[in-house]
Amino acid sequence: MLLGEPTGVRSDLPAVRVGEDALDREGLWEAASAVAARLGGASAVAVHGEASLHTVVAVVGGLLAGVPVVPVPADAGTAERRHILRDSGAELWIGPDLDEVGLPRLPVDPAERAPVRSGAEPEPGATALIMYTSGTTGSPKGVLIPRRAVAACLDGLAEAWAWTSRDVLVHGLPLFHVHGLVLGMLGALRTGSPLIHTVRPRPAAYAAAAEAGGTLFFGVPTVWSRIAADPAALRPLSSARLLVSGSAALPEGVARTVREATGRYLVERYGMTETLITLAARADEPPLTGWVGRPIAGVQARIRGERGEEVPADGQSIGHLQMRGATLFDGYLGLPEETAKAWTADGWFSTGDAAVADAEGRYRIVGRTSVDLIKSGGYRVGAGEVEAALLDHPAVREAAVVGEPDDDLGQRIVAYLVGEGIDEKDVIDFVAARLSVHKRPREIRVVEGLPRNAMGKVQKKSLL
């Protein structure tokens, strides 16, 4: 079963706590069964992805019923929400009463109870989730995620991180993305580890959860950066078993601060909507900041050049990251041509990310090939490496590096920085002293803030 009964499930803690609201495992299953009984064989159900028990019960109800769940971002605008609802073919809406929804609204009450559904589990190949891409290259695309992919992803991570029902998972990530919903909610239910969702990923909330017995913490680099800047929040995390960062590159300075204050390393992982999580640093190995580890069980990875040639696994050579294996999606909803273009002739999914690999089989992501692979003066430069160096400068709080057209270089490296007292020459020299000289920014632009999405990822197309 996708959300079956793991061994050793703790009875002294709720299965899920979101803010002040909580449900034990029996209560959650009975509340979700009440939802499942009312879904009536719908083709898909759309769920408003707010951080609440209502969302947890609704998603579990859809999975119990075998009805594909369409998580809708809680911060979606009217046009985006309408597109997702229309494109997904959702027949029911679980969420607030909104004029633009135009679907029958199914109320959810976490206090409602119904007998736990029995009967055959949906086939492993049945669609569990229809999750939408960020839409950076056009309208968001519906990604068809089968039940087998969710199970493979979560089991692979459980093995890599020694994640069991003895853990208590803590995070405050959105319940409409892979990180917060699949890893952070379904992962807790599949492994049997109690979940404490802090509603928002505030440092004080993470600290309080650590003091309450949290052992496994998920966050994006923005969250860890804020925690690193708050000594009172950092100290309690020394009791944690594992701290995990993902969804964007982790600055070395943040990792170092956390490590020095808590004695705990931040481990990183990599994934995307179409693949779920495919690469992860293991809990039983010393992590390398900036490296997202090896393929999890059931997944293969490779790096190829512009013409499909093999790229040396030397820790330096950059190429296109490609994946295949058990965690991958079944295609883009209603877009067969887009689906076909996403795969190579020999059956590998093209992630669109640029990466390097080392001789130990570990991977480092240097960014999206569309905006983060910069070709300057005949060199291929990964924006992520430059950003990591910039973030080690004491005056720099945030950094985004892009390549802009240049008549001489092809592309010149431009850095958008947030910070206090930034001196352009000093920052450029700082990077040149740490990386190869050709990787230094040619221009520095100081800004008040960087455009980010709900997961904290910088939206670089807004800078170009």
CSV table of C-alpha atoms in Angstrom, one decimal:
chain,number,residue,atom,x,y,z
A,1,MET,CA,0.0,0.0,0.0
A,2,LEU,CA,1.2,3.5,-0.8
A,3,LEU,CA,0.4,4.7,2.7
A,4,GLY,CA,0.3,1.3,4.4
A,5,GLU,CA,1.0,0.4,8.0
A,6,PRO,CA,4.8,0.7,8.8
A,7,THR,CA,6.1,-1.2,11.8
A,8,GLY,CA,6.8,0.5,15.1
A,9,VAL,CA,4.5,3.5,14.7
A,10,ARG,CA,4.5,5.6,17.8
A,11,SER,CA,1.3,6.0,19.7
A,12,ASP,CA,2.5,8.7,22.1
A,13,LEU,CA,2.5,11.4,19.5
A,14,PRO,CA,-0.1,12.5,16.9
A,15,ALA,CA,0.5,11.2,13.4
A,16,VAL,CA,0.3,14.8,12.0
A,17,ARG,CA,0.3,18.1,13.7
A,18,VAL,CA,-0.2,21.3,11.7
A,19,GLY,CA,0.2,24.3,13.9
A,20,GLU,CA,-2.1,23.7,16.9
A,21,ASP,CA,-4.3,21.0,15.2
A,22,ALA,CA,-3.4,17.4,15.3
A,23,LEU,CA,-4.7,13.9,14.4
A,24,ASP,CA,-3.6,10.5,15.5
A,25,ARG,CA,-3.2,7.9,12.8
A,26,GLU,CA,-6.5,6.2,13.3
A,27,GLY,CA,-8.3,9.6,13.3
A,28,LEU,CA,-6.5,10.7,10.2
A,29,TRP,CA,-7.4,7.5,8.3
A,30,GLU,CA,-11.1,7.7,9.4
A,31,ALA,CA,-11.3,11.4,8.5
A,32,ALA,CA,-9.7,10.7,5.1
A,33,SER,CA,-12.1,7.8,4.6
A,34,ALA,CA,-15.0,10.1,5.0
A,35,VAL,CA,-13.6,12.3,2.2
A,36,ALA,CA,-12.9,9.2,0.0
A,37,ALA,CA,-16.5,8.0,0.4
A,38,ARG,CA,-17.7,11.3,-1.1
A,39,LEU,CA,-15.4,11.5,-4.1
A,40,GLY,CA,-17.6,9.1,-6.0
A,41,GLY,CA,-15.2,8.0,-8.7
A,42,ALA,CA,-14.3,11.6,-9.8
A,43,SER,CA,-11.7,11.8,-12.5
A,44,ALA,CA,-9.6,14.1,-10.3
A,45,VAL,CA,-10.0,16.3,-7.2
A,46,ALA,CA,-8.3,19.7,-6.8
A,47,VAL,CA,-7.1,20.6,-3.3
A,48,HIS,CA,-6.2,24.1,-2.1
A,49,GLY,CA,-2.7,23.5,-0.8
A,50,GLU,CA,-2.9,25.6,2.4
A,51,ALA,CA,-0.9,24.5,5.5
A,52,SER,CA,-3.8,22.9,7.4
A,53,LEU,CA,-5.2,19.6,8.5
A,54,HIS,CA,-7.9,20.1,5.9
A,55,THR,CA,-5.2,19.7,3.2
A,56,VAL,CA,-3.7,16.6,4.8
A,57,VAL,CA,-7.1,14.9,5.2
A,58,ALA,CA,-8.1,15.9,1.6
A,59,VAL,CA,-5.0,14.5,0.0
A,60,VAL,CA,-5.0,11.3,2.0
A,61,GLY,CA,-8.7,10.9,1.1
A,62,GLY,CA,-8.0,11.2,-2.6
A,63,LEU,CA,-5.2,8.6,-2.4
A,64,LEU,CA,-7.4,6.2,-0.4
A,65,ALA,CA,-10.1,6.6,-3.0
A,66,GLY,CA,-7.7,6.1,-5.9
A,67,VAL,CA,-8.7,9.5,-7.3
A,68,PRO,CA,-5.8,11.7,-8.7
A,69,VAL,CA,-5.1,14.7,-6.5
A,70,VAL,CA,-4.4,18.0,-8.0
A,71,PRO,CA,-2.5,20.2,-5.4
A,72,VAL,CA,-3.3,23.9,-6.2
A,73,PRO,CA,-0.8,26.4,-4.8
A,74,ALA,CA,-2.3,28.3,-1.9
A,75,ASP,CA,-0.7,31.5,-3.3
A,76,ALA,CA,-1.9,31.0,-6.9
A,77,GLY,CA,-3.4,33.9,-8.7
A,78,THR,CA,-6.8,33.8,-10.4
A,79,ALA,CA,-5.4,33.0,-13.9
A,80,GLU,CA,-3.0,30.3,-12.6
A,81,ARG,CA,-5.8,28.7,-10.6
A,82,ARG,CA,-8.2,28.7,-13.5
A,83,HIS,CA,-5.6,27.2,-15.8
A,84,ILE,CA,-4.8,24.3,-13.3
A,85,LEU,CA,-8.4,23.5,-12.7
A,86,ARG,CA,-9.4,23.6,-16.4
A,87,ASP,CA,-6.3,21.7,-17.6
A,88,SER,CA,-6.4,19.0,-15.0
A,89,GLY,CA,-10.0,18.1,-15.6
A,90,ALA,CA,-10.7,18.2,-11.9
A,91,GLU,CA,-14.4,17.6,-11.1
A,92,LEU,CA,-14.4,18.6,-7.5
A,93,TRP,CA,-12.8,21.3,-5.4
A,94,ILE,CA,-11.6,21.1,-1.8
A,95,GLY,CA,-10.8,24.6,-0.6
A,96,PRO,CA,-12.3,28.0,0.1
A,97,ASP,CA,-15.3,29.3,-1.8
A,98,LEU,CA,-13.8,31.2,-4.7
A,99,ASP,CA,-15.7,32.7,-7.6
A,100,GLU,CA,-13.2,31.6,-10.2
A,101,VAL,CA,-13.3,27.9,-9.3
A,102,GLY,CA,-16.5,27.0,-10.9
A,103,LEU,CA,-16.5,23.4,-9.6
A,104,PRO,CA,-18.7,21.6,-7.0
A,105,ARG,CA,-17.1,22.3,-3.6
A,106,LEU,CA,-16.5,19.3,-1.3
A,107,PRO,CA,-16.3,20.3,2.4
A,108,VAL,CA,-13.7,18.6,4.6
A,109,ASP,CA,-14.0,18.3,8.3
A,110,PRO,CA,-11.0,16.8,10.1
A,111,ALA,CA,-13.3,15.8,12.9
A,112,GLU,CA,-15.5,13.7,10.7
A,113,ARG,CA,-15.2,9.9,10.9
A,114,ALA,CA,-16.0,7.1,8.6
A,115,PRO,CA,-15.0,3.4,8.6
A,116,VAL,CA,-11.6,3.0,7.0
A,117,ARG,CA,-11.9,2.0,3.4
A,118,SER,CA,-11.2,-1.6,2.6
A,119,GLY,CA,-10.8,-3.3,-0.7
A,120,ALA,CA,-8.2,-3.5,-3.4
A,121,GLU,CA,-5.4,-1.0,-3.5
A,122,PRO,CA,-5.3,1.0,-6.8
A,123,GLU,CA,-2.7,-0.3,-9.3
A,124,PRO,CA,0.9,0.9,-8.8
A,125,GLY,CA,0.7,2.6,-12.2
A,126,ALA,CA,-2.4,4.6,-11.3
A,127,THR,CA,-2.0,8.3,-11.1
A,128,ALA,CA,-1.6,9.5,-7.6
A,129,LEU,CA,-0.9,13.2,-8.2
A,130,ILE,CA,-1.2,15.7,-11.0
A,131,MET,CA,1.3,18.4,-10.0
A,132,TYR,CA,1.9,21.5,-12.0
A,133,THR,CA,5.3,22.9,-13.1
A,134,SER,CA,6.2,26.4,-12.2
A,135,GLY,CA,5.4,27.6,-15.7
A,136,THR,CA,8.7,29.4,-16.3
A,137,THR,CA,8.7,28.5,-20.0
A,138,GLY,CA,4.9,28.9,-20.7
A,139,SER,CA,1.7,27.8,-19.0
A,140,PRO,CA,2.2,25.4,-16.1
A,141,LYS,CA,2.2,21.7,-17.3
A,142,GLY,CA,0.4,19.0,-15.5
A,143,VAL,CA,2.8,16.2,-14.4
A,144,LEU,CA,1.3,12.8,-14.1
A,145,ILE,CA,2.9,11.1,-11.0
A,146,PRO,CA,2.0,7.4,-10.6
A,147,ARG,CA,1.7,5.8,-7.2
A,148,ARG,CA,4.7,3.6,-7.9
A,149,ALA,CA,6.9,6.7,-8.3
A,150,VAL,CA,5.8,8.1,-5.0
A,151,ALA,CA,6.5,4.8,-3.2
A,152,ALA,CA,9.9,4.4,-4.9
A,153,CYS,CA,11.0,7.9,-4.0
A,154,LEU,CA,10.0,7.7,-0.4
A,155,ASP,CA,11.5,4.2,0.1
A,156,GLY,CA,14.7,5.3,-1.5
A,157,LEU,CA,15.0,8.3,0.7
A,158,ALA,CA,14.1,6.3,3.8
A,159,GLU,CA,17.0,4.0,3.0
A,160,ALA,CA,19.5,6.9,2.3
A,161,TRP,CA,18.6,8.8,5.4
A,162,ALA,CA,17.8,5.8,7.7
A,163,TRP,CA,14.4,7.4,8.1
A,164,THR,CA,12.0,5.3,10.2
A,165,SER,CA,9.0,5.5,12.5
A,166,ARG,CA,11.4,6.4,15.3
A,167,ASP,CA,12.0,9.8,13.7
A,168,VAL,CA,9.8,12.9,14.2
A,169,LEU,CA,9.8,15.0,11.1
A,170,VAL,CA,9.6,18.8,11.3
A,171,HIS,CA,9.1,21.3,8.5
A,172,GLY,CA,7.0,24.3,7.5
A,173,LEU,CA,7.1,23.9,3.7
A,174,PRO,CA,4.2,24.5,1.3
A,175,LEU,CA,1.8,21.5,1.0
A,176,PHE,CA,1.6,21.8,-2.8
A,177,HIS,CA,5.1,21.1,-3.9
A,178,VAL,CA,7.2,17.9,-4.0
A,179,HIS,CA,9.3,19.0,-1.1
A,180,GLY,CA,6.6,19.8,1.4
A,181,LEU,CA,3.8,17.5,0.1
A,182,VAL,CA,5.4,14.3,-1.1
A,183,LEU,CA,8.5,14.2,1.1
A,184,GLY,CA,7.2,16.2,4.0
A,185,MET,CA,3.7,14.8,4.3
A,186,LEU,CA,3.4,11.5,2.4
A,187,GLY,CA,6.9,10.6,3.5
A,188,ALA,CA,6.0,10.9,7.1
A,189,LEU,CA,2.9,8.8,6.6
A,190,ARG,CA,4.7,6.1,4.6
A,191,THR,CA,7.5,5.7,7.1
A,192,GLY,CA,5.3,6.1,10.1
A,193,SER,CA,7.3,9.0,11.6
A,194,PRO,CA,5.1,11.7,13.3
A,195,LEU,CA,5.0,15.0,11.5
A,196,ILE,CA,5.1,18.4,13.0
A,197,HIS,CA,4.2,21.0,10.4
A,198,THR,CA,5.0,24.5,11.7
A,199,VAL,CA,2.7,26.2,9.2
A,200,ARG,CA,5.4,28.7,8.4
A,201,PRO,CA,9.2,27.8,8.5
A,202,ARG,CA,10.1,30.3,11.2
A,203,PRO,CA,13.3,29.8,13.1
A,204,ALA,CA,11.6,29.9,16.5
A,205,ALA,CA,9.0,27.3,15.4
A,206,TYR,CA,11.8,24.9,14.3
A,207,ALA,CA,13.6,25.5,17.6
A,208,ALA,CA,10.4,24.7,19.6
A,209,ALA,CA,9.9,21.6,17.5
A,210,ALA,CA,13.4,20.4,18.3
A,211,GLU,CA,12.8,20.9,22.0
A,212,ALA,CA,9.6,18.9,21.6
A,213,GLY,CA,11.6,15.9,20.2
A,214,GLY,CA,12.0,16.6,16.5
A,215,THR,CA,14.8,14.5,14.9
A,216,LEU,CA,14.5,15.1,11.2
A,217,PHE,CA,14.2,18.6,9.8
A,218,PHE,CA,13.5,19.7,6.2
A,219,GLY,CA,14.1,23.3,4.9
A,220,VAL,CA,15.1,25.3,1.8
A,221,PRO,CA,18.3,27.3,2.0
A,222,THR,CA,16.3,30.5,2.8
A,223,VAL,CA,15.0,28.8,5.9
A,224,TRP,CA,18.4,27.5,6.9
A,225,SER,CA,19.9,31.0,6.3
A,226,ARG,CA,17.4,32.5,8.7
A,227,ILE,CA,18.0,29.9,11.3
A,228,ALA,CA,21.8,30.3,11.0
A,229,ALA,CA,21.3,34.0,11.7
A,230,ASP,CA,19.4,33.2,14.9
A,231,PRO,CA,21.6,31.7,17.7
A,232,ALA,CA,18.6,31.0,19.9
A,233,ALA,CA,17.0,28.9,17.1
A,234,LEU,CA,20.2,27.1,16.3
A,235,ARG,CA,21.1,25.8,19.7
A,236,PRO,CA,18.1,23.4,20.1
A,237,LEU,CA,18.9,21.8,16.7
A,238,SER,CA,21.9,20.1,18.2
A,239,SER,CA,19.6,17.3,19.4
A,240,ALA,CA,18.4,16.6,15.8
A,241,ARG,CA,19.5,13.4,14.0
A,242,LEU,CA,19.5,14.8,10.5
A,243,LEU,CA,19.0,18.3,8.8
A,244,VAL,CA,18.1,18.3,5.2
A,245,SER,CA,18.3,21.1,2.7
A,246,GLY,CA,16.8,21.2,-0.8
A,247,SER,CA,15.1,23.0,-3.7
A,248,ALA,CA,18.0,25.4,-4.2
A,249,ALA,CA,21.8,25.6,-3.7
A,250,LEU,CA,22.9,25.7,0.0
A,251,PRO,CA,25.5,28.5,0.7
A,252,GLU,CA,28.7,27.2,2.3
A,253,GLY,CA,28.6,29.9,4.9
A,254,VAL,CA,25.2,28.8,6.1
A,255,ALA,CA,26.2,25.2,6.3
A,256,ARG,CA,29.3,26.1,8.2
A,257,THR,CA,27.4,28.2,10.7
A,258,VAL,CA,24.9,25.4,11.3
A,259,ARG,CA,27.6,22.8,11.7
A,260,GLU,CA,29.7,24.9,14.1
A,261,ALA,CA,26.7,25.8,16.3
A,262,THR,CA,25.0,22.4,16.4
A,263,GLY,CA,27.6,19.8,15.4
A,264,ARG,CA,25.1,18.7,12.7
A,265,TYR,CA,25.8,18.7,9.0
A,266,LEU,CA,23.2,19.8,6.5
A,267,VAL,CA,22.7,17.1,3.8
A,268,GLU,CA,21.4,18.0,0.4
A,269,ARG,CA,19.2,16.3,-2.2
A,270,TYR,CA,18.0,17.0,-5.7
A,271,GLY,CA,14.7,16.5,-7.6
A,272,MET,CA,12.0,18.1,-9.6
A,273,THR,CA,8.3,17.7,-10.2
A,274,GLU,CA,8.8,15.3,-13.1
A,275,THR,CA,11.3,13.1,-11.3
A,276,LEU,CA,10.5,13.5,-7.6
A,277,ILE,CA,13.7,13.2,-5.6
A,278,THR,CA,16.4,11.3,-7.4
A,279,LEU,CA,19.7,12.3,-5.8
A,280,ALA,CA,20.5,12.5,-2.1
A,281,ALA,CA,23.5,12.7,0.2
A,282,ARG,CA,23.4,9.8,2.6
A,283,ALA,CA,23.0,10.1,6.4
A,284,ASP,CA,25.9,7.6,6.9
A,285,GLU,CA,28.5,9.6,4.9
A,286,PRO,CA,30.1,13.0,5.6
A,287,PRO,CA,28.3,15.5,3.3
A,288,LEU,CA,30.0,17.9,0.9
A,289,THR,CA,28.2,21.3,0.8
A,290,GLY,CA,27.0,22.0,-2.7
A,291,TRP,CA,26.9,18.3,-3.6
A,292,VAL,CA,23.5,16.6,-3.7
A,293,GLY,CA,24.7,13.0,-3.4
A,294,ARG,CA,24.2,9.9,-5.4
A,295,PRO,CA,21.1,8.4,-7.1
A,296,ILE,CA,18.7,6.8,-4.6
A,297,ALA,CA,17.7,3.1,-5.0
A,298,GLY,CA,16.0,2.5,-8.3
A,299,VAL,CA,17.4,5.6,-10.1
A,300,GLN,CA,20.2,6.1,-12.5
A,301,ALA,CA,21.8,9.4,-13.5
A,302,ARG,CA,24.3,10.5,-16.2
A,303,ILE,CA,25.7,13.7,-17.7
A,304,ARG,CA,26.0,14.3,-21.4
A,305,GLY,CA,27.5,17.1,-23.5
A,306,GLU,CA,25.9,19.2,-26.2
A,307,ARG,CA,26.0,16.4,-28.8
A,308,GLY,CA,25.1,13.6,-26.4
A,309,GLU,CA,28.7,12.7,-25.7
A,310,GLU,CA,29.8,11.4,-22.3
A,311,VAL,CA,31.1,14.0,-19.9
A,312,PRO,CA,34.1,13.1,-17.7
A,313,ALA,CA,33.2,12.4,-14.0
A,314,ASP,CA,36.1,14.7,-12.8
A,315,GLY,CA,34.1,17.0,-10.5
A,316,GLN,CA,34.6,19.9,-12.9
A,317,SER,CA,33.2,19.2,-16.4
A,318,ILE,CA,29.7,20.5,-16.8
A,319,GLY,CA,27.0,18.8,-18.9
A,320,HIS,CA,23.3,18.1,-19.1
A,321,LEU,CA,21.9,16.0,-16.3
A,322,GLN,CA,19.7,13.1,-17.4
A,323,MET,CA,17.7,10.6,-15.3
A,324,ARG,CA,15.8,7.3,-15.6
A,325,GLY,CA,14.3,5.0,-13.0
A,326,ALA,CA,11.4,4.2,-10.7
A,327,THR,CA,10.6,7.7,-9.5
A,328,LEU,CA,9.9,9.4,-12.8
A,329,PHE,CA,6.6,10.7,-14.1
A,330,ASP,CA,4.3,9.2,-16.8
A,331,GLY,CA,4.2,12.3,-19.0
A,332,TYR,CA,2.7,15.8,-19.3
A,333,LEU,CA,-1.1,15.8,-19.2
A,334,GLY,CA,-2.5,16.2,-22.7
A,335,LEU,CA,0.9,17.1,-24.1
A,336,PRO,CA,2.3,14.1,-26.0
A,337,GLU,CA,4.7,16.2,-28.0
A,338,GLU,CA,6.1,17.9,-24.9
A,339,THR,CA,6.4,14.6,-23.2
A,340,ALA,CA,8.3,13.1,-26.2
A,341,LYS,CA,10.7,16.0,-26.3
A,342,ALA,CA,11.6,15.5,-22.7
A,343,TRP,CA,13.2,12.1,-23.3
A,344,THR,CA,16.3,11.2,-25.2
A,345,ALA,CA,16.2,8.6,-28.0
A,346,ASP,CA,17.7,6.0,-25.6
A,347,GLY,CA,15.2,6.5,-22.9
A,348,TRP,CA,16.6,9.1,-20.4
A,349,PHE,CA,14.7,12.1,-19.1
A,350,SER,CA,16.4,15.4,-19.8
A,351,THR,CA,16.1,17.4,-16.6
A,352,GLY,CA,17.2,20.8,-18.1
A,353,ASP,CA,19.7,21.1,-15.3
A,354,ALA,CA,23.5,21.5,-15.7
A,355,ALA,CA,25.6,19.4,-13.4
A,356,VAL,CA,29.0,17.8,-12.7
A,357,ALA,CA,29.8,14.4,-11.3
A,358,ASP,CA,32.9,13.2,-9.4
A,359,ALA,CA,34.7,9.8,-9.5
A,360,GLU,CA,32.7,8.7,-6.4
A,361,GLY,CA,29.4,9.0,-8.2
A,362,ARG,CA,28.3,12.2,-6.4
A,363,TYR,CA,26.6,15.1,-8.3
A,364,ARG,CA,26.6,18.8,-8.0
A,365,ILE,CA,24.0,21.0,-9.7
A,366,VAL,CA,25.2,24.2,-11.2
A,367,GLY,CA,21.8,25.4,-12.3
A,368,ARG,CA,19.3,25.4,-15.2
A,369,THR,CA,20.9,25.0,-18.6
A,370,SER,CA,18.6,27.8,-19.9
A,371,VAL,CA,19.8,30.5,-17.4
A,372,ASP,CA,22.6,29.1,-15.3
A,373,LEU,CA,24.9,27.5,-17.9
A,374,ILE,CA,26.9,30.6,-19.0
A,375,LYS,CA,29.3,30.4,-22.0
A,376,SER,CA,31.7,33.2,-21.5
A,377,GLY,CA,35.0,33.7,-23.4
A,378,GLY,CA,35.0,30.1,-24.6
A,379,TYR,CA,34.5,28.7,-21.0
A,380,ARG,CA,31.4,27.0,-19.6
A,381,VAL,CA,30.6,28.5,-16.2
A,382,GLY,CA,27.9,27.3,-13.8
A,383,ALA,CA,26.1,30.1,-12.1
A,384,GLY,CA,25.7,28.1,-8.9
A,385,GLU,CA,29.4,27.9,-8.3
A,386,VAL,CA,29.8,31.6,-8.6
A,387,GLU,CA,26.8,32.3,-6.4
A,388,ALA,CA,28.3,30.0,-3.7
A,389,ALA,CA,31.5,32.0,-3.8
A,390,LEU,CA,29.6,35.3,-3.6
A,391,LEU,CA,27.6,34.2,-0.6
A,392,ASP,CA,30.8,33.6,1.3
A,393,HIS,CA,31.6,37.3,1.1
A,394,PRO,CA,30.6,39.0,4.4
A,395,ALA,CA,28.8,41.8,2.8
A,396,VAL,CA,26.6,39.6,0.6
A,397,ARG,CA,23.3,38.2,1.9
A,398,GLU,CA,21.7,37.0,-1.4
A,399,ALA,CA,23.1,36.4,-4.8
A,400,ALA,CA,21.9,35.5,-8.3
A,401,VAL,CA,24.2,35.1,-11.3
A,402,VAL,CA,23.1,35.3,-14.9
A,403,GLY,CA,24.8,35.5,-18.3
A,404,GLU,CA,24.0,38.5,-20.4
A,405,PRO,CA,24.8,39.0,-24.1
A,406,ASP,CA,28.3,40.4,-24.8
A,407,ASP,CA,29.8,41.2,-28.2
A,408,ASP,CA,33.3,40.1,-27.1
A,409,LEU,CA,32.7,37.3,-24.6
A,410,GLY,CA,29.5,35.8,-26.0
A,411,GLN,CA,28.0,36.2,-22.5
A,412,ARG,CA,29.3,38.2,-19.6
A,413,ILE,CA,28.8,37.1,-16.0
A,414,VAL,CA,26.5,39.5,-14.1
A,415,ALA,CA,25.8,39.2,-10.4
A,416,TYR,CA,22.7,40.6,-8.7
A,417,LEU,CA,23.4,41.0,-5.0
A,418,VAL,CA,21.6,41.9,-1.8
A,419,GLY,CA,23.6,43.2,1.1
A,420,GLU,CA,25.1,46.1,2.9
A,421,GLY,CA,28.3,48.0,2.0
A,422,ILE,CA,29.0,46.0,-1.2
A,423,ASP,CA,32.0,47.2,-3.0
A,424,GLU,CA,32.0,46.1,-6.7
A,425,LYS,CA,35.8,45.7,-7.1
A,426,ASP,CA,36.2,44.0,-3.7
A,427,VAL,CA,33.5,41.4,-4.5
A,428,ILE,CA,34.9,40.7,-8.0
A,429,ASP,CA,38.4,40.2,-6.6
A,430,PHE,CA,37.0,38.0,-3.8
A,431,VAL,CA,35.5,35.6,-6.3
A,432,ALA,CA,38.5,35.6,-8.6
A,433,ALA,CA,40.7,34.6,-5.7
A,434,ARG,CA,38.5,31.6,-4.9
A,435,LEU,CA,37.6,30.4,-8.3
A,436,SER,CA,39.2,30.5,-11.7
A,437,VAL,CA,39.6,34.1,-12.9
A,438,HIS,CA,37.3,33.6,-15.9
A,439,LYS,CA,34.5,32.8,-13.4
A,440,ARG,CA,34.5,36.2,-11.8
A,441,PRO,CA,31.5,38.5,-12.3
A,442,ARG,CA,32.2,41.2,-14.9
A,443,GLU,CA,29.4,43.4,-13.4
A,444,ILE,CA,27.8,43.8,-10.0
A,445,ARG,CA,24.3,45.1,-9.5
A,446,VAL,CA,23.1,45.7,-6.0
A,447,VAL,CA,19.3,45.3,-5.5
A,448,GLU,CA,16.9,45.5,-2.6
A,449,GLY,CA,15.7,41.9,-3.1
A,450,LEU,CA,15.6,38.9,-5.6
A,451,PRO,CA,12.4,37.6,-7.2
A,452,ARG,CA,11.6,34.2,-5.6
A,453,ASN,CA,8.8,31.7,-5.9
A,454,ALA,CA,7.0,30.0,-3.0
A,455,MET,CA,9.9,27.5,-2.5
A,456,GLY,CA,12.4,30.3,-2.3
A,457,LYS,CA,13.9,29.7,-5.7
A,458,VAL,CA,15.2,32.8,-7.5
A,459,GLN,CA,13.2,33.5,-10.7
A,460,LYS,CA,16.1,34.5,-12.9
A,461,LYS,CA,14.1,35.1,-16.0
A,462,SER,CA,12.8,38.2,-14.2
A,463,LEU,CA,16.3,39.5,-14.0
A,464,LEU,CA,17.1,39.0,-17.7
